[in-house]
Amino acid sequence: MEYRIRIAQDSDAESLAGIFNHFAQNTFAAYPSLPVDAGFLHRLQSLAGRLPLYVAEIPNGQVIGFAGLRPVHLADTLSRSAEVTIFILSEHTRHGLGGQVLSRLEQDAKTLGIDTIIGGASSLNQPSLEFQKKHGFEECGRFRRVGQKFGRDFDIIWMQKFI
């Protein structure tokens, strides 16, 4: 299938909330278990600041994923690093889209003077951990048993990649 990656727009608010809510309410890919509303897009944009936020869509215009960068910390001395977030509906994974989106984010990051990207994932989110390892991330930290969702404890695993 063909995918288009473009900058997120206000008109994408409902789609992004729907995608995130799917992961929040059904998987360990999103930490929250409670749904978000359409204001979620503006919260993402606020967190991202000057960093990019993209959506992925199929030819009919349906948004099937989103991805972006956000600062790891507000301190100016840490501006060389950013945290990456990628959410793609499962029926569109394992087709190369995640790698395309990550590559685009890495190019943007380099242009903005960022040379380190960070990814976080629940220890119960094996697909995300495998994706990150496949794309050159290495585990750099772990917060043990800090979360609980669907009655199960989980760690947050931090992954890092130098670009």
PDB file of C-alpha atoms in Angstrom:
ATOM      1  CA  MET A   1       0.000   0.000   0.000  1.00  0.00           C
ATOM      2  CA  GLU A   2       1.082   3.556  -0.645  1.00  0.00           C
ATOM      3  CA  TYR A   3       1.390   5.951   2.267  1.00  0.00           C
ATOM      4  CA  ARG A   4       1.719   9.701   2.458  1.00  0.00           C
ATOM      5  CA  ILE A   5       3.557  11.344   5.329  1.00  0.00           C
ATOM      6  CA  ARG A   6       2.696  14.976   5.987  1.00  0.00           C
ATOM      7  CA  ILE A   7       2.708  17.581   8.746  1.00  0.00           C
ATOM      8  CA  ALA A   8      -0.212  17.193  11.163  1.00  0.00           C
ATOM      9  CA  GLN A   9      -2.972  19.777  10.765  1.00  0.00           C
ATOM     10  CA  ASP A  10      -5.816  20.877  13.020  1.00  0.00           C
ATOM     11  CA  SER A  11      -8.209  18.858  10.850  1.00  0.00           C
ATOM     12  CA  ASP A  12      -6.379  15.696  12.001  1.00  0.00           C
ATOM     13  CA  ALA A  13      -7.359  16.146  15.660  1.00  0.00           C
ATOM     14  CA  GLU A  14     -10.156  13.545  15.761  1.00  0.00           C
ATOM     15  CA  SER A  15      -8.091  10.987  13.820  1.00  0.00           C
ATOM     16  CA  LEU A  16      -5.088  11.308  16.140  1.00  0.00           C
ATOM     17  CA  ALA A  17      -7.283  11.011  19.223  1.00  0.00           C
ATOM     18  CA  GLY A  18      -8.949   7.908  17.759  1.00  0.00           C
ATOM     19  CA  ILE A  19      -5.637   6.262  16.954  1.00  0.00           C
ATOM     20  CA  PHE A  20      -4.188   7.024  20.379  1.00  0.00           C
ATOM     21  CA  ASN A  21      -7.374   5.853  22.116  1.00  0.00           C
ATOM     22  CA  HIS A  22      -7.180   2.530  20.301  1.00  0.00           C
ATOM     23  CA  PHE A  23      -3.691   1.966  21.731  1.00  0.00           C
ATOM     24  CA  ALA A  24      -4.539   3.383  25.165  1.00  0.00           C
ATOM     25  CA  GLN A  25      -7.598   1.229  25.658  1.00  0.00           C
ATOM     26  CA  ASN A  26      -6.393  -2.013  24.054  1.00  0.00           C
ATOM     27  CA  THR A  27      -2.612  -2.313  24.258  1.00  0.00           C
ATOM     28  CA  PHE A  28       0.509  -1.544  26.252  1.00  0.00           C
ATOM     29  CA  ALA A  29       1.804   0.735  23.440  1.00  0.00           C
ATOM     30  CA  ALA A  30       0.340   3.832  25.140  1.00  0.00           C
ATOM     31  CA  TYR A  31       0.860   4.284  28.860  1.00  0.00           C
ATOM     32  CA  PRO A  32      -2.581   5.771  29.639  1.00  0.00           C
ATOM     33  CA  SER A  33      -5.702   3.624  29.813  1.00  0.00           C
ATOM     34  CA  LEU A  34      -8.151   6.528  29.650  1.00  0.00           C
ATOM     35  CA  PRO A  35      -9.255   8.050  26.344  1.00  0.00           C
ATOM     36  CA  VAL A  36      -8.126  11.463  25.110  1.00  0.00           C
ATOM     37  CA  ASP A  37     -10.216  14.037  23.262  1.00  0.00           C
ATOM     38  CA  ALA A  38      -9.509  16.051  20.112  1.00  0.00           C
ATOM     39  CA  GLY A  39      -7.421  18.468  22.225  1.00  0.00           C
ATOM     40  CA  PHE A  40      -4.769  15.734  22.226  1.00  0.00           C
ATOM     41  CA  LEU A  41      -3.336  17.087  18.947  1.00  0.00           C
ATOM     42  CA  HIS A  42      -2.748  20.515  20.470  1.00  0.00           C
ATOM     43  CA  ARG A  43      -1.116  18.946  23.511  1.00  0.00           C
ATOM     44  CA  LEU A  44       1.223  17.006  21.202  1.00  0.00           C
ATOM     45  CA  GLN A  45       2.005  20.156  19.222  1.00  0.00           C
ATOM     46  CA  SER A  46       2.690  22.060  22.428  1.00  0.00           C
ATOM     47  CA  LEU A  47       5.047  19.345  23.666  1.00  0.00           C
ATOM     48  CA  ALA A  48       6.813  19.214  20.297  1.00  0.00           C
ATOM     49  CA  GLY A  49       7.405  22.962  20.150  1.00  0.00           C
ATOM     50  CA  ARG A  50       9.658  23.593  17.144  1.00  0.00           C
ATOM     51  CA  LEU A  51       9.990  19.862  16.414  1.00  0.00           C
ATOM     52  CA  PRO A  52       7.925  18.084  13.733  1.00  0.00           C
ATOM     53  CA  LEU A  53       4.682  16.180  14.163  1.00  0.00           C
ATOM     54  CA  TYR A  54       3.536  14.086  11.200  1.00  0.00           C
ATOM     55  CA  VAL A  55       0.569  11.984  10.205  1.00  0.00           C
ATOM     56  CA  ALA A  56       0.597   9.017   7.844  1.00  0.00           C
ATOM     57  CA  GLU A  57      -2.372   8.525   5.563  1.00  0.00           C
ATOM     58  CA  ILE A  58      -3.510   6.084   2.924  1.00  0.00           C
ATOM     59  CA  PRO A  59      -4.522   7.194  -0.602  1.00  0.00           C
ATOM     60  CA  ASN A  60      -8.155   7.840   0.375  1.00  0.00           C
ATOM     61  CA  GLY A  61      -6.931  10.395   2.956  1.00  0.00           C
ATOM     62  CA  GLN A  62      -7.607   8.281   6.048  1.00  0.00           C
ATOM     63  CA  VAL A  63      -5.026   8.976   8.755  1.00  0.00           C
ATOM     64  CA  ILE A  64      -3.637   5.656   9.987  1.00  0.00           C
ATOM     65  CA  GLY A  65      -0.768   6.838  12.174  1.00  0.00           C
ATOM     66  CA  PHE A  66       1.185   9.716  13.609  1.00  0.00           C
ATOM     67  CA  ALA A  67       4.750  10.367  14.683  1.00  0.00           C
ATOM     68  CA  GLY A  68       6.814  13.168  16.058  1.00  0.00           C
ATOM     69  CA  LEU A  69       9.698  14.439  18.071  1.00  0.00           C
ATOM     70  CA  ARG A  70       9.623  16.330  21.346  1.00  0.00           C
ATOM     71  CA  PRO A  71      12.344  17.679  23.587  1.00  0.00           C
ATOM     72  CA  VAL A  72      13.711  15.243  26.154  1.00  0.00           C
ATOM     73  CA  HIS A  73      14.121  18.136  28.596  1.00  0.00           C
ATOM     74  CA  LEU A  74      13.578  21.881  28.611  1.00  0.00           C
ATOM     75  CA  ALA A  75      17.196  22.704  29.517  1.00  0.00           C
ATOM     76  CA  ASP A  76      19.043  24.299  26.601  1.00  0.00           C
ATOM     77  CA  THR A  77      22.035  22.076  27.323  1.00  0.00           C
ATOM     78  CA  LEU A  78      19.952  19.026  26.353  1.00  0.00           C
ATOM     79  CA  SER A  79      18.657  20.410  23.058  1.00  0.00           C
ATOM     80  CA  ARG A  80      20.806  17.945  21.104  1.00  0.00           C
ATOM     81  CA  SER A  81      18.398  15.156  22.079  1.00  0.00           C
ATOM     82  CA  ALA A  82      14.730  14.451  21.364  1.00  0.00           C
ATOM     83  CA  GLU A  83      12.202  11.779  22.198  1.00  0.00           C
ATOM     84  CA  VAL A  84      10.520  10.023  19.284  1.00  0.00           C
ATOM     85  CA  THR A  85       6.898   8.842  19.278  1.00  0.00           C
ATOM     86  CA  ILE A  86       5.364   6.657  16.573  1.00  0.00           C
ATOM     87  CA  PHE A  87       1.843   5.203  16.570  1.00  0.00           C
ATOM     88  CA  ILE A  88       0.663   3.277  13.495  1.00  0.00           C
ATOM     89  CA  LEU A  89      -2.483   1.175  13.407  1.00  0.00           C
ATOM     90  CA  SER A  90      -1.516  -2.498  13.492  1.00  0.00           C
ATOM     91  CA  GLU A  91      -2.955  -3.364  10.078  1.00  0.00           C
ATOM     92  CA  HIS A  92      -0.413  -0.933   8.578  1.00  0.00           C
ATOM     93  CA  THR A  93       2.650  -2.171  10.470  1.00  0.00           C
ATOM     94  CA  ARG A  94       5.327  -4.441   9.043  1.00  0.00           C
ATOM     95  CA  HIS A  95       5.036  -2.774   5.621  1.00  0.00           C
ATOM     96  CA  GLY A  96       7.985  -0.382   6.029  1.00  0.00           C
ATOM     97  CA  LEU A  97       5.948   2.665   7.060  1.00  0.00           C
ATOM     98  CA  GLY A  98       7.460   2.855  10.551  1.00  0.00           C
ATOM     99  CA  GLY A  99      10.963   2.825   9.095  1.00  0.00           C
ATOM    100  CA  GLN A 100      10.016   5.541   6.593  1.00  0.00           C
ATOM    101  CA  VAL A 101       8.579   7.729   9.339  1.00  0.00           C
ATOM    102  CA  LEU A 102      11.594   7.150  11.584  1.00  0.00           C
ATOM    103  CA  SER A 103      13.963   8.004   8.743  1.00  0.00           C
ATOM    104  CA  ARG A 104      12.070  11.247   8.115  1.00  0.00           C
ATOM    105  CA  LEU A 105      12.229  12.147  11.808  1.00  0.00           C
ATOM    106  CA  GLU A 106      15.961  11.387  11.908  1.00  0.00           C
ATOM    107  CA  GLN A 107      16.570  13.657   8.892  1.00  0.00           C
ATOM    108  CA  ASP A 108      14.575  16.439  10.545  1.00  0.00           C
ATOM    109  CA  ALA A 109      16.423  15.917  13.807  1.00  0.00           C
ATOM    110  CA  LYS A 110      19.834  16.225  12.144  1.00  0.00           C
ATOM    111  CA  THR A 111      18.734  19.425  10.381  1.00  0.00           C
ATOM    112  CA  LEU A 112      17.711  20.834  13.790  1.00  0.00           C
ATOM    113  CA  GLY A 113      21.032  19.942  15.437  1.00  0.00           C
ATOM    114  CA  ILE A 114      19.737  16.856  17.219  1.00  0.00           C
ATOM    115  CA  ASP A 115      22.120  13.900  17.244  1.00  0.00           C
ATOM    116  CA  THR A 116      20.499  11.648  19.855  1.00  0.00           C
ATOM    117  CA  ILE A 117      16.979  10.275  19.809  1.00  0.00           C
ATOM    118  CA  ILE A 118      15.279   8.510  22.689  1.00  0.00           C
ATOM    119  CA  GLY A 119      12.396   6.063  22.616  1.00  0.00           C
ATOM    120  CA  GLY A 120      10.464   4.764  25.573  1.00  0.00           C
ATOM    121  CA  ALA A 121       8.275   1.678  25.699  1.00  0.00           C
ATOM    122  CA  SER A 122       6.441  -0.480  28.165  1.00  0.00           C
ATOM    123  CA  SER A 123       8.217  -3.744  28.916  1.00  0.00           C
ATOM    124  CA  LEU A 124       4.954  -5.380  27.800  1.00  0.00           C
ATOM    125  CA  ASN A 125       5.084  -3.712  24.372  1.00  0.00           C
ATOM    126  CA  GLN A 126       7.291  -6.195  22.549  1.00  0.00           C
ATOM    127  CA  PRO A 127       6.509  -4.909  19.015  1.00  0.00           C
ATOM    128  CA  SER A 128       7.821  -1.424  19.874  1.00  0.00           C
ATOM    129  CA  LEU A 129      10.942  -2.777  21.546  1.00  0.00           C
ATOM    130  CA  GLU A 130      11.647  -5.022  18.547  1.00  0.00           C
ATOM    131  CA  PHE A 131      11.073  -2.121  16.130  1.00  0.00           C
ATOM    132  CA  GLN A 132      13.484   0.095  18.018  1.00  0.00           C
ATOM    133  CA  LYS A 133      16.178  -2.591  18.201  1.00  0.00           C
ATOM    134  CA  LYS A 134      15.758  -3.329  14.495  1.00  0.00           C
ATOM    135  CA  HIS A 135      16.378   0.354  13.757  1.00  0.00           C
ATOM    136  CA  GLY A 136      19.529   0.740  15.823  1.00  0.00           C
ATOM    137  CA  PHE A 137      18.248   1.742  19.253  1.00  0.00           C
ATOM    138  CA  GLU A 138      19.893   0.257  22.326  1.00  0.00           C
ATOM    139  CA  GLU A 139      18.491  -0.013  25.828  1.00  0.00           C
ATOM    140  CA  CYS A 140      19.931   2.757  27.988  1.00  0.00           C
ATOM    141  CA  GLY A 141      17.727   2.637  31.070  1.00  0.00           C
ATOM    142  CA  ARG A 142      14.789   1.039  32.799  1.00  0.00           C
ATOM    143  CA  PHE A 143      12.333   2.166  35.442  1.00  0.00           C
ATOM    144  CA  ARG A 144      11.191  -1.064  37.075  1.00  0.00           C
ATOM    145  CA  ARG A 145       7.545  -1.764  37.917  1.00  0.00           C
ATOM    146  CA  VAL A 146       6.506   1.891  37.591  1.00  0.00           C
ATOM    147  CA  GLY A 147       3.265   1.237  35.725  1.00  0.00           C
ATOM    148  CA  GLN A 148       0.215  -0.942  36.009  1.00  0.00           C
ATOM    149  CA  LYS A 149      -2.329  -1.441  33.256  1.00  0.00           C
ATOM    150  CA  PHE A 150      -4.963  -4.111  32.686  1.00  0.00           C
ATOM    151  CA  GLY A 151      -3.974  -5.532  36.089  1.00  0.00           C
ATOM    152  CA  ARG A 152      -0.353  -6.103  35.068  1.00  0.00           C
ATOM    153  CA  ASP A 153       2.794  -4.368  36.280  1.00  0.00           C
ATOM    154  CA  PHE A 154       5.225  -3.039  33.688  1.00  0.00           C
ATOM    155  CA  ASP A 155       8.605  -1.366  33.427  1.00  0.00           C
ATOM    156  CA  ILE A 156       9.387   1.608  31.226  1.00  0.00           C
ATOM    157  CA  ILE A 157      12.365   0.790  29.029  1.00  0.00           C
ATOM    158  CA  TRP A 158      14.351   3.671  27.557  1.00  0.00           C
ATOM    159  CA  MET A 159      16.078   3.162  24.232  1.00  0.00           C
ATOM    160  CA  GLN A 160      18.663   5.466  22.633  1.00  0.00           C
ATOM    161  CA  LYS A 161      20.087   5.952  19.173  1.00  0.00           C
ATOM    162  CA  PHE A 162      22.890   8.246  18.022  1.00  0.00           C
ATOM    163  CA  ILE A 163      22.158   9.644  14.568  1.00  0.00           C
TER     164      ILE A 163
END
